[in-house]
Amino acid sequence: MALPRSARASQGLRFIGVCCAVLSLLAVGSNATGQWDLQSQELAVADDSEQIVAQMTIAEQATAAAWKHNLGALFAGGALALAGSTASVPPVQGSVGELFFGNCTDNHALPGAECGYAIVPLDYTNSSAGVAKIALGRYNATASPRKGVVFVNPGGPGGPGVNLATEAGSFFQELIGEDYDIIGFDPRGIGLSEPQTKCFPKNGSREAFIANTVLDRGYDVSPNLTDPYNRFHLIETQRDANALYQAQFQVCAQTMGETIKYAGTTSVVRDIDFITTLLEGTDSLINFYGFSYGTVMGQYLVNVFPDRVGRVVIDGVVDADSWANKAPYQQLHQWLNSTDATYEVFIAECAKAGPASCALAQKDNEDPEDILDRVERWIDGLYDAPLAVPNATRPGILTNGRARLFIEGGLESPTGWPQIAAGLAEAMRGDGAAVLNVVNTRELVDLERSAVSCNDQRPFAPPTAETIVDAGLEVLKHVSRFFWSVIIAEPDSGCQYWPVTPPERYLGPWNKTLNNPILIISNTHDPATPLVNGEAVHGYLPNSSALLVQNGPGHTSNALTSRCTIRSTRAYFANGTLPAAGTVCEVDQSPFPPPSDSTAPATAAASAKMRVLDHIHRMSPNRLRMASGRS
């Protein structure tokens, strides 16, 4: 008797998982162990304990042995051939305290922007460990008297930040004030900073490693959440994901060794403290504006250095307590608090705009529920019949999981909603090229994000695949249809297999009394960092913060322009003025502008903002246009 599709798919996905498990055996040869600190709420310095590493089942080991002779030829000499290599990361050269700025070589740099670096301790607990080189960008104050420097971070983690200053410094001065220098930086392990995260040394080798696995195509979820085969299929898929996580981190242990342990947010905020002293002197305060994951950085910063807080804004808030102390699958119940509500806003705004501005609408004044029903029925249909996409840049299939990834990522950037709607409409007519091109476009080229999130996370015993799947199904039923999308789109999972222990790992407390209050900004409909997170962090710091709410959709307050929000941030940086409790700012921009407005030429300020959104949003309008081939 033929198996149901979900069971057949599970068998196919299981083969991928076995292949990846074999890769881990061939490339490394044995399970890696590490040392984890299990201390609680103060600054955690690693002590000796064995990392818990999940073992393959006896059946999986037997299957792996049977396939080993066939797969050996594939790995030997190929892009993923790592067997026999040893970690050899050359030490960074320079002297601690060295600081350099000069002309930028990037053609997109603003006139007067500067590029450089600072040499900082590699390990702040061990001066003999060597040094790290932090790439810097600076856009100098354009008004007098100059007030100091503001470090900016776009989020991620994993995204570089130098060009936030060199290409978009003028935009940040509109938010902050022209009397500040804007400092962008690539956090350690990211971008041009050294040592770089290069677990997969050859270009494209990590992309080849995950191609057409669950980490690439996402999880396919049956429309019938009570179907027992759906749970079985998801458990098998999760086992494959676990094997992939284990394999990639063992590869990283082999190529980078202990060097990878020096990434992480605790070390990054010490770098900010150190560089602030180099730039402004020992008595200076630290000023910072962070978006998305940059709000985690901001919370670490003010709690590790509560007496050095100057002006700090965190915008689009991640709860740092959850980030540090919960496994990713346990965070998503809160993470997804506003995601489906934002999806409904997207559909409602599409209906309001009508077919002239939104390709998903079939007539003026259409009921939003009709649009939503069409889209959801199409996505559900992909579970049983994925769409062949021969004309994509990388031909393939558009699956249920990939369609969800496209929508979930697109919700972050409302100014890109017309392109999201157009891509969906084309796919629903049979041409999935634009959608597949977008989901196949990746910002991360290696494990630079994992180097941050795994060095940040409190160690935990590996959860079973069943535990993760059952948690996911509960969230799907009661919170959001995008649980599995976020697991893939925000790749922080698998840290139970992380092979190293950082020298420091800050786990709290998060409620220090600060010498100056910070400003927290949250949107009412942020699909990635909901308002409840901003409220939680404000609750940690009731006397050391103010909460500003922006009434609009999208990820961070820059998703749609609000002159009210900008006036509030400028006043805060000017003289410390905080918005009154309960302040709500309205937005001044529509996600679906009339056709006559949508083709207006971009001003220099608008272009600078678009470059910022390219860093903050995974599917910004610029990225959507480039990936889809639209002008």
mmCIF file with all atom_site columns, C-alpha atoms in Angstrom, residues 46-201:
data_model
loop_
_atom_site.group_PDB
_atom_site.id
_atom_site.type_symbol
_atom_site.label_atom_id
_atom_site.label_alt_id
_atom_site.label_comp_id
_atom_site.label_asym_id
_atom_site.label_entity_id
_atom_site.label_seq_id
_atom_site.pdbx_PDB_ins_code
_atom_site.Cartn_x
_atom_site.Cartn_y
_atom_site.Cartn_z
_atom_site.occupancy
_atom_site.B_iso_or_equiv
_atom_site.pdbx_formal_charge
_atom_site.auth_seq_id
_atom_site.auth_comp_id
_atom_site.auth_asym_id
_atom_site.auth_atom_id
_atom_site.pdbx_PDB_model_num
ATOM 1   C CA . ALA A 1 46  ? 33.154 29.487 31.825 1.00 0.00 ? 46  ALA A CA 1
ATOM 2   C CA . ASP A 1 47  ? 34.031 26.587 34.080 1.00 0.00 ? 47  ASP A CA 1
ATOM 3   C CA . ASP A 1 48  ? 34.648 22.943 33.284 1.00 0.00 ? 48  ASP A CA 1
ATOM 4   C CA . SER A 1 49  ? 31.718 20.733 32.401 1.00 0.00 ? 49  SER A CA 1
ATOM 5   C CA . GLU A 1 50  ? 31.184 18.419 29.475 1.00 0.00 ? 50  GLU A CA 1
ATOM 6   C CA . GLN A 1 51  ? 29.032 19.614 26.587 1.00 0.00 ? 51  GLN A CA 1
ATOM 7   C CA . ILE A 1 52  ? 26.088 17.327 26.060 1.00 0.00 ? 52  ILE A CA 1
ATOM 8   C CA . VAL A 1 53  ? 26.069 16.083 22.509 1.00 0.00 ? 53  VAL A CA 1
ATOM 9   C CA . ALA A 1 54  ? 23.122 14.125 21.109 1.00 0.00 ? 54  ALA A CA 1
ATOM 10  C CA . GLN A 1 55  ? 24.046 10.700 19.752 1.00 0.00 ? 55  GLN A CA 1
ATOM 11  C CA . MET A 1 56  ? 22.827 9.015  16.600 1.00 0.00 ? 56  MET A CA 1
ATOM 12  C CA . THR A 1 57  ? 20.521 6.057  17.129 1.00 0.00 ? 57  THR A CA 1
ATOM 13  C CA . ILE A 1 58  ? 21.899 2.561  16.482 1.00 0.00 ? 58  ILE A CA 1
ATOM 14  C CA . ALA A 1 59  ? 19.785 2.330  13.332 1.00 0.00 ? 59  ALA A CA 1
ATOM 15  C CA . GLU A 1 60  ? 21.114 5.656  12.054 1.00 0.00 ? 60  GLU A CA 1
ATOM 16  C CA . GLN A 1 61  ? 24.703 4.543  12.722 1.00 0.00 ? 61  GLN A CA 1
ATOM 17  C CA . ALA A 1 62  ? 24.099 1.343  10.786 1.00 0.00 ? 62  ALA A CA 1
ATOM 18  C CA . THR A 1 63  ? 22.570 3.256  7.896  1.00 0.00 ? 63  THR A CA 1
ATOM 19  C CA . ALA A 1 64  ? 25.462 5.693  7.949  1.00 0.00 ? 64  ALA A CA 1
ATOM 20  C CA . ALA A 1 65  ? 27.963 2.848  7.804  1.00 0.00 ? 65  ALA A CA 1
ATOM 21  C CA . ALA A 1 66  ? 26.135 1.322  4.838  1.00 0.00 ? 66  ALA A CA 1
ATOM 22  C CA . TRP A 1 67  ? 26.268 4.568  2.882  1.00 0.00 ? 67  TRP A CA 1
ATOM 23  C CA . LYS A 1 68  ? 29.754 5.649  3.896  1.00 0.00 ? 68  LYS A CA 1
ATOM 24  C CA . HIS A 1 69  ? 31.561 4.048  0.958  1.00 0.00 ? 69  HIS A CA 1
ATOM 25  C CA . ASN A 1 70  ? 29.186 5.735  -1.525 1.00 0.00 ? 70  ASN A CA 1
ATOM 26  C CA . LEU A 1 71  ? 29.431 9.184  0.024  1.00 0.00 ? 71  LEU A CA 1
ATOM 27  C CA . GLY A 1 72  ? 33.170 9.218  0.621  1.00 0.00 ? 72  GLY A CA 1
ATOM 28  C CA . ALA A 1 73  ? 33.885 9.959  -3.014 1.00 0.00 ? 73  ALA A CA 1
ATOM 29  C CA . LEU A 1 74  ? 31.421 12.856 -2.944 1.00 0.00 ? 74  LEU A CA 1
ATOM 30  C CA . PHE A 1 75  ? 33.148 14.560 -0.027 1.00 0.00 ? 75  PHE A CA 1
ATOM 31  C CA . ALA A 1 76  ? 36.737 13.800 -1.032 1.00 0.00 ? 76  ALA A CA 1
ATOM 32  C CA . GLY A 1 77  ? 38.113 16.738 -2.986 1.00 0.00 ? 77  GLY A CA 1
ATOM 33  C CA . GLY A 1 78  ? 34.721 18.500 -3.088 1.00 0.00 ? 78  GLY A CA 1
ATOM 34  C CA . ALA A 1 79  ? 33.538 21.832 -1.745 1.00 0.00 ? 79  ALA A CA 1
ATOM 35  C CA . LEU A 1 80  ? 32.775 20.212 1.598  1.00 0.00 ? 80  LEU A CA 1
ATOM 36  C CA . ALA A 1 81  ? 35.956 18.172 1.877  1.00 0.00 ? 81  ALA A CA 1
ATOM 37  C CA . LEU A 1 82  ? 37.294 18.850 5.344  1.00 0.00 ? 82  LEU A CA 1
ATOM 38  C CA . ALA A 1 83  ? 38.496 15.455 6.546  1.00 0.00 ? 83  ALA A CA 1
ATOM 39  C CA . GLY A 1 84  ? 42.046 15.616 7.813  1.00 0.00 ? 84  GLY A CA 1
ATOM 40  C CA . SER A 1 85  ? 42.165 19.406 8.014  1.00 0.00 ? 85  SER A CA 1
ATOM 41  C CA . THR A 1 86  ? 43.095 21.112 11.249 1.00 0.00 ? 86  THR A CA 1
ATOM 42  C CA . ALA A 1 87  ? 42.142 24.461 12.676 1.00 0.00 ? 87  ALA A CA 1
ATOM 43  C CA . SER A 1 88  ? 44.663 27.082 11.655 1.00 0.00 ? 88  SER A CA 1
ATOM 44  C CA . VAL A 1 89  ? 43.435 30.633 12.153 1.00 0.00 ? 89  VAL A CA 1
ATOM 45  C CA . PRO A 1 90  ? 46.324 33.092 11.904 1.00 0.00 ? 90  PRO A CA 1
ATOM 46  C CA . PRO A 1 91  ? 46.544 35.541 14.812 1.00 0.00 ? 91  PRO A CA 1
ATOM 47  C CA . VAL A 1 92  ? 45.461 39.122 14.218 1.00 0.00 ? 92  VAL A CA 1
ATOM 48  C CA . GLN A 1 93  ? 48.338 41.593 14.065 1.00 0.00 ? 93  GLN A CA 1
ATOM 49  C CA . GLY A 1 94  ? 48.461 44.893 15.963 1.00 0.00 ? 94  GLY A CA 1
ATOM 50  C CA . SER A 1 95  ? 48.793 46.398 19.397 1.00 0.00 ? 95  SER A CA 1
ATOM 51  C CA . VAL A 1 96  ? 45.945 46.845 21.862 1.00 0.00 ? 96  VAL A CA 1
ATOM 52  C CA . GLY A 1 97  ? 44.710 50.423 21.733 1.00 0.00 ? 97  GLY A CA 1
ATOM 53  C CA . GLU A 1 98  ? 45.745 51.076 18.141 1.00 0.00 ? 98  GLU A CA 1
ATOM 54  C CA . LEU A 1 99  ? 43.157 53.274 16.377 1.00 0.00 ? 99  LEU A CA 1
ATOM 55  C CA . PHE A 1 100 ? 43.137 54.287 12.713 1.00 0.00 ? 100 PHE A CA 1
ATOM 56  C CA . PHE A 1 101 ? 40.809 56.254 10.418 1.00 0.00 ? 101 PHE A CA 1
ATOM 57  C CA . GLY A 1 102 ? 41.372 57.152 6.770  1.00 0.00 ? 102 GLY A CA 1
ATOM 58  C CA . ASN A 1 103 ? 39.544 57.572 3.479  1.00 0.00 ? 103 ASN A CA 1
ATOM 59  C CA . CYS A 1 104 ? 37.023 54.881 2.520  1.00 0.00 ? 104 CYS A CA 1
ATOM 60  C CA . THR A 1 105 ? 37.610 52.969 -0.693 1.00 0.00 ? 105 THR A CA 1
ATOM 61  C CA . ASP A 1 106 ? 33.910 52.124 -1.116 1.00 0.00 ? 106 ASP A CA 1
ATOM 62  C CA . ASN A 1 107 ? 32.367 54.044 -4.024 1.00 0.00 ? 107 ASN A CA 1
ATOM 63  C CA . HIS A 1 108 ? 29.096 54.348 -2.094 1.00 0.00 ? 108 HIS A CA 1
ATOM 64  C CA . ALA A 1 109 ? 30.662 56.156 0.874  1.00 0.00 ? 109 ALA A CA 1
ATOM 65  C CA . LEU A 1 110 ? 29.351 59.636 1.662  1.00 0.00 ? 110 LEU A CA 1
ATOM 66  C CA . PRO A 1 111 ? 31.705 62.587 1.150  1.00 0.00 ? 111 PRO A CA 1
ATOM 67  C CA . GLY A 1 112 ? 33.813 62.987 4.273  1.00 0.00 ? 112 GLY A CA 1
ATOM 68  C CA . ALA A 1 113 ? 33.045 59.501 5.627  1.00 0.00 ? 113 ALA A CA 1
ATOM 69  C CA . GLU A 1 114 ? 35.995 57.672 7.168  1.00 0.00 ? 114 GLU A CA 1
ATOM 70  C CA . CYS A 1 115 ? 36.905 53.997 7.446  1.00 0.00 ? 115 CYS A CA 1
ATOM 71  C CA . GLY A 1 116 ? 39.285 52.412 9.916  1.00 0.00 ? 116 GLY A CA 1
ATOM 72  C CA . TYR A 1 117 ? 39.731 49.982 12.742 1.00 0.00 ? 117 TYR A CA 1
ATOM 73  C CA . ALA A 1 118 ? 40.507 49.597 16.411 1.00 0.00 ? 118 ALA A CA 1
ATOM 74  C CA . ILE A 1 119 ? 42.705 46.906 17.970 1.00 0.00 ? 119 ILE A CA 1
ATOM 75  C CA . VAL A 1 120 ? 41.077 45.487 21.098 1.00 0.00 ? 120 VAL A CA 1
ATOM 76  C CA . PRO A 1 121 ? 41.826 42.555 23.422 1.00 0.00 ? 121 PRO A CA 1
ATOM 77  C CA . LEU A 1 122 ? 40.701 39.240 21.952 1.00 0.00 ? 122 LEU A CA 1
ATOM 78  C CA . ASP A 1 123 ? 39.825 38.014 25.444 1.00 0.00 ? 123 ASP A CA 1
ATOM 79  C CA . TYR A 1 124 ? 39.090 40.590 28.150 1.00 0.00 ? 124 TYR A CA 1
ATOM 80  C CA . THR A 1 125 ? 39.747 37.957 30.819 1.00 0.00 ? 125 THR A CA 1
ATOM 81  C CA . ASN A 1 126 ? 43.139 36.884 29.448 1.00 0.00 ? 126 ASN A CA 1
ATOM 82  C CA . SER A 1 127 ? 45.552 39.502 28.116 1.00 0.00 ? 127 SER A CA 1
ATOM 83  C CA . SER A 1 128 ? 47.842 36.837 26.634 1.00 0.00 ? 128 SER A CA 1
ATOM 84  C CA . ALA A 1 129 ? 45.181 35.534 24.212 1.00 0.00 ? 129 ALA A CA 1
ATOM 85  C CA . GLY A 1 130 ? 45.975 38.068 21.505 1.00 0.00 ? 130 GLY A CA 1
ATOM 86  C CA . VAL A 1 131 ? 44.005 40.842 19.814 1.00 0.00 ? 131 VAL A CA 1
ATOM 87  C CA . ALA A 1 132 ? 40.951 41.404 17.619 1.00 0.00 ? 132 ALA A CA 1
ATOM 88  C CA . LYS A 1 133 ? 40.589 44.019 14.902 1.00 0.00 ? 133 LYS A CA 1
ATOM 89  C CA . ILE A 1 134 ? 37.229 45.796 14.827 1.00 0.00 ? 134 ILE A CA 1
ATOM 90  C CA . ALA A 1 135 ? 36.313 47.458 11.530 1.00 0.00 ? 135 ALA A CA 1
ATOM 91  C CA . LEU A 1 136 ? 34.924 50.978 11.988 1.00 0.00 ? 136 LEU A CA 1
ATOM 92  C CA . GLY A 1 137 ? 33.156 53.598 9.915  1.00 0.00 ? 137 GLY A CA 1
ATOM 93  C CA . ARG A 1 138 ? 32.630 57.228 10.940 1.00 0.00 ? 138 ARG A CA 1
ATOM 94  C CA . TYR A 1 139 ? 30.428 60.019 9.650  1.00 0.00 ? 139 TYR A CA 1
ATOM 95  C CA . ASN A 1 140 ? 31.462 63.157 11.455 1.00 0.00 ? 140 ASN A CA 1
ATOM 96  C CA . ALA A 1 141 ? 29.186 65.698 13.091 1.00 0.00 ? 141 ALA A CA 1
ATOM 97  C CA . THR A 1 142 ? 28.009 68.418 10.722 1.00 0.00 ? 142 THR A CA 1
ATOM 98  C CA . ALA A 1 143 ? 26.932 70.898 13.412 1.00 0.00 ? 143 ALA A CA 1
ATOM 99  C CA . SER A 1 144 ? 28.714 72.576 16.314 1.00 0.00 ? 144 SER A CA 1
ATOM 100 C CA . PRO A 1 145 ? 29.349 72.191 19.122 1.00 0.00 ? 145 PRO A CA 1
ATOM 101 C CA . ARG A 1 146 ? 30.027 68.478 18.659 1.00 0.00 ? 146 ARG A CA 1
ATOM 102 C CA . LYS A 1 147 ? 28.473 66.335 21.437 1.00 0.00 ? 147 LYS A CA 1
ATOM 103 C CA . GLY A 1 148 ? 30.293 63.029 20.981 1.00 0.00 ? 148 GLY A CA 1
ATOM 104 C CA . VAL A 1 149 ? 29.843 59.723 19.175 1.00 0.00 ? 149 VAL A CA 1
ATOM 105 C CA . VAL A 1 150 ? 26.868 57.389 18.783 1.00 0.00 ? 150 VAL A CA 1
ATOM 106 C CA . PHE A 1 151 ? 27.463 53.728 17.954 1.00 0.00 ? 151 PHE A CA 1
ATOM 107 C CA . VAL A 1 152 ? 24.785 52.246 15.676 1.00 0.00 ? 152 VAL A CA 1
ATOM 108 C CA . ASN A 1 153 ? 23.939 48.591 15.056 1.00 0.00 ? 153 ASN A CA 1
ATOM 109 C CA . PRO A 1 154 ? 21.431 47.267 12.486 1.00 0.00 ? 154 PRO A CA 1
ATOM 110 C CA . GLY A 1 155 ? 20.636 43.934 14.093 1.00 0.00 ? 155 GLY A CA 1
ATOM 111 C CA . GLY A 1 156 ? 21.066 40.419 12.825 1.00 0.00 ? 156 GLY A CA 1
ATOM 112 C CA . PRO A 1 157 ? 23.175 39.136 14.413 1.00 0.00 ? 157 PRO A CA 1
ATOM 113 C CA . GLY A 1 158 ? 25.547 38.584 11.546 1.00 0.00 ? 158 GLY A CA 1
ATOM 114 C CA . GLY A 1 159 ? 25.188 41.795 9.595  1.00 0.00 ? 159 GLY A CA 1
ATOM 115 C CA . PRO A 1 160 ? 28.087 44.234 9.211  1.00 0.00 ? 160 PRO A CA 1
ATOM 116 C CA . GLY A 1 161 ? 27.595 47.817 10.367 1.00 0.00 ? 161 GLY A CA 1
ATOM 117 C CA . VAL A 1 162 ? 30.477 49.923 9.034  1.00 0.00 ? 162 VAL A CA 1
ATOM 118 C CA . ASN A 1 163 ? 28.466 51.256 6.121  1.00 0.00 ? 163 ASN A CA 1
ATOM 119 C CA . LEU A 1 164 ? 25.623 52.366 8.367  1.00 0.00 ? 164 LEU A CA 1
ATOM 120 C CA . ALA A 1 165 ? 27.952 55.274 9.085  1.00 0.00 ? 165 ALA A CA 1
ATOM 121 C CA . THR A 1 166 ? 29.807 55.565 5.787  1.00 0.00 ? 166 THR A CA 1
ATOM 122 C CA . GLU A 1 167 ? 26.750 55.271 3.504  1.00 0.00 ? 167 GLU A CA 1
ATOM 123 C CA . ALA A 1 168 ? 23.836 56.293 5.720  1.00 0.00 ? 168 ALA A CA 1
ATOM 124 C CA . GLY A 1 169 ? 25.398 58.525 8.366  1.00 0.00 ? 169 GLY A CA 1
ATOM 125 C CA . SER A 1 170 ? 23.349 61.497 7.188  1.00 0.00 ? 170 SER A CA 1
ATOM 126 C CA . PHE A 1 171 ? 20.139 59.526 7.753  1.00 0.00 ? 171 PHE A CA 1
ATOM 127 C CA . PHE A 1 172 ? 21.163 58.675 11.301 1.00 0.00 ? 172 PHE A CA 1
ATOM 128 C CA . GLN A 1 173 ? 21.919 62.314 11.984 1.00 0.00 ? 173 GLN A CA 1
ATOM 129 C CA . GLU A 1 174 ? 18.307 63.063 11.024 1.00 0.00 ? 174 GLU A CA 1
ATOM 130 C CA . LEU A 1 175 ? 17.212 60.645 13.763 1.00 0.00 ? 175 LEU A CA 1
ATOM 131 C CA . ILE A 1 176 ? 19.841 61.585 16.339 1.00 0.00 ? 176 ILE A CA 1
ATOM 132 C CA . GLY A 1 177 ? 21.146 65.078 15.641 1.00 0.00 ? 177 GLY A CA 1
ATOM 133 C CA . GLU A 1 178 ? 23.756 66.618 13.384 1.00 0.00 ? 178 GLU A CA 1
ATOM 134 C CA . ASP A 1 179 ? 26.012 67.348 16.370 1.00 0.00 ? 179 ASP A CA 1
ATOM 135 C CA . TYR A 1 180 ? 27.026 63.691 16.852 1.00 0.00 ? 180 TYR A CA 1
ATOM 136 C CA . ASP A 1 181 ? 29.574 61.559 15.024 1.00 0.00 ? 181 ASP A CA 1
ATOM 137 C CA . ILE A 1 182 ? 27.935 58.359 13.785 1.00 0.00 ? 182 ILE A CA 1
ATOM 138 C CA . ILE A 1 183 ? 30.060 55.249 14.371 1.00 0.00 ? 183 ILE A CA 1
ATOM 139 C CA . GLY A 1 184 ? 29.258 52.063 12.483 1.00 0.00 ? 184 GLY A CA 1
ATOM 140 C CA . PHE A 1 185 ? 31.169 48.883 13.256 1.00 0.00 ? 185 PHE A CA 1
ATOM 141 C CA . ASP A 1 186 ? 31.365 45.240 12.234 1.00 0.00 ? 186 ASP A CA 1
ATOM 142 C CA . PRO A 1 187 ? 31.024 43.259 15.479 1.00 0.00 ? 187 PRO A CA 1
ATOM 143 C CA . ARG A 1 188 ? 33.776 40.716 16.086 1.00 0.00 ? 188 ARG A CA 1
ATOM 144 C CA . GLY A 1 189 ? 33.492 37.687 13.842 1.00 0.00 ? 189 GLY A CA 1
ATOM 145 C CA . ILE A 1 190 ? 31.405 39.613 11.305 1.00 0.00 ? 190 ILE A CA 1
ATOM 146 C CA . GLY A 1 191 ? 32.177 41.474 8.104  1.00 0.00 ? 191 GLY A CA 1
ATOM 147 C CA . LEU A 1 192 ? 35.659 42.957 7.944  1.00 0.00 ? 192 LEU A CA 1
ATOM 148 C CA . SER A 1 193 ? 36.434 42.516 11.634 1.00 0.00 ? 193 SER A CA 1
ATOM 149 C CA . GLU A 1 194 ? 39.074 39.924 12.516 1.00 0.00 ? 194 GLU A CA 1
ATOM 150 C CA . PRO A 1 195 ? 39.264 37.094 13.273 1.00 0.00 ? 195 PRO A CA 1
ATOM 151 C CA . GLN A 1 196 ? 36.496 36.410 10.775 1.00 0.00 ? 196 GLN A CA 1
ATOM 152 C CA . THR A 1 197 ? 33.985 33.595 11.083 1.00 0.00 ? 197 THR A CA 1
ATOM 153 C CA . LYS A 1 198 ? 35.003 31.177 8.343  1.00 0.00 ? 198 LYS A CA 1
ATOM 154 C CA . CYS A 1 199 ? 33.773 27.750 9.308  1.00 0.00 ? 199 CYS A CA 1
ATOM 155 C CA . PHE A 1 200 ? 33.238 26.917 5.623  1.00 0.00 ? 200 PHE A CA 1
ATOM 156 C CA . PRO A 1 201 ? 36.372 28.420 4.044  1.00 0.00 ? 201 PRO A CA 1
#
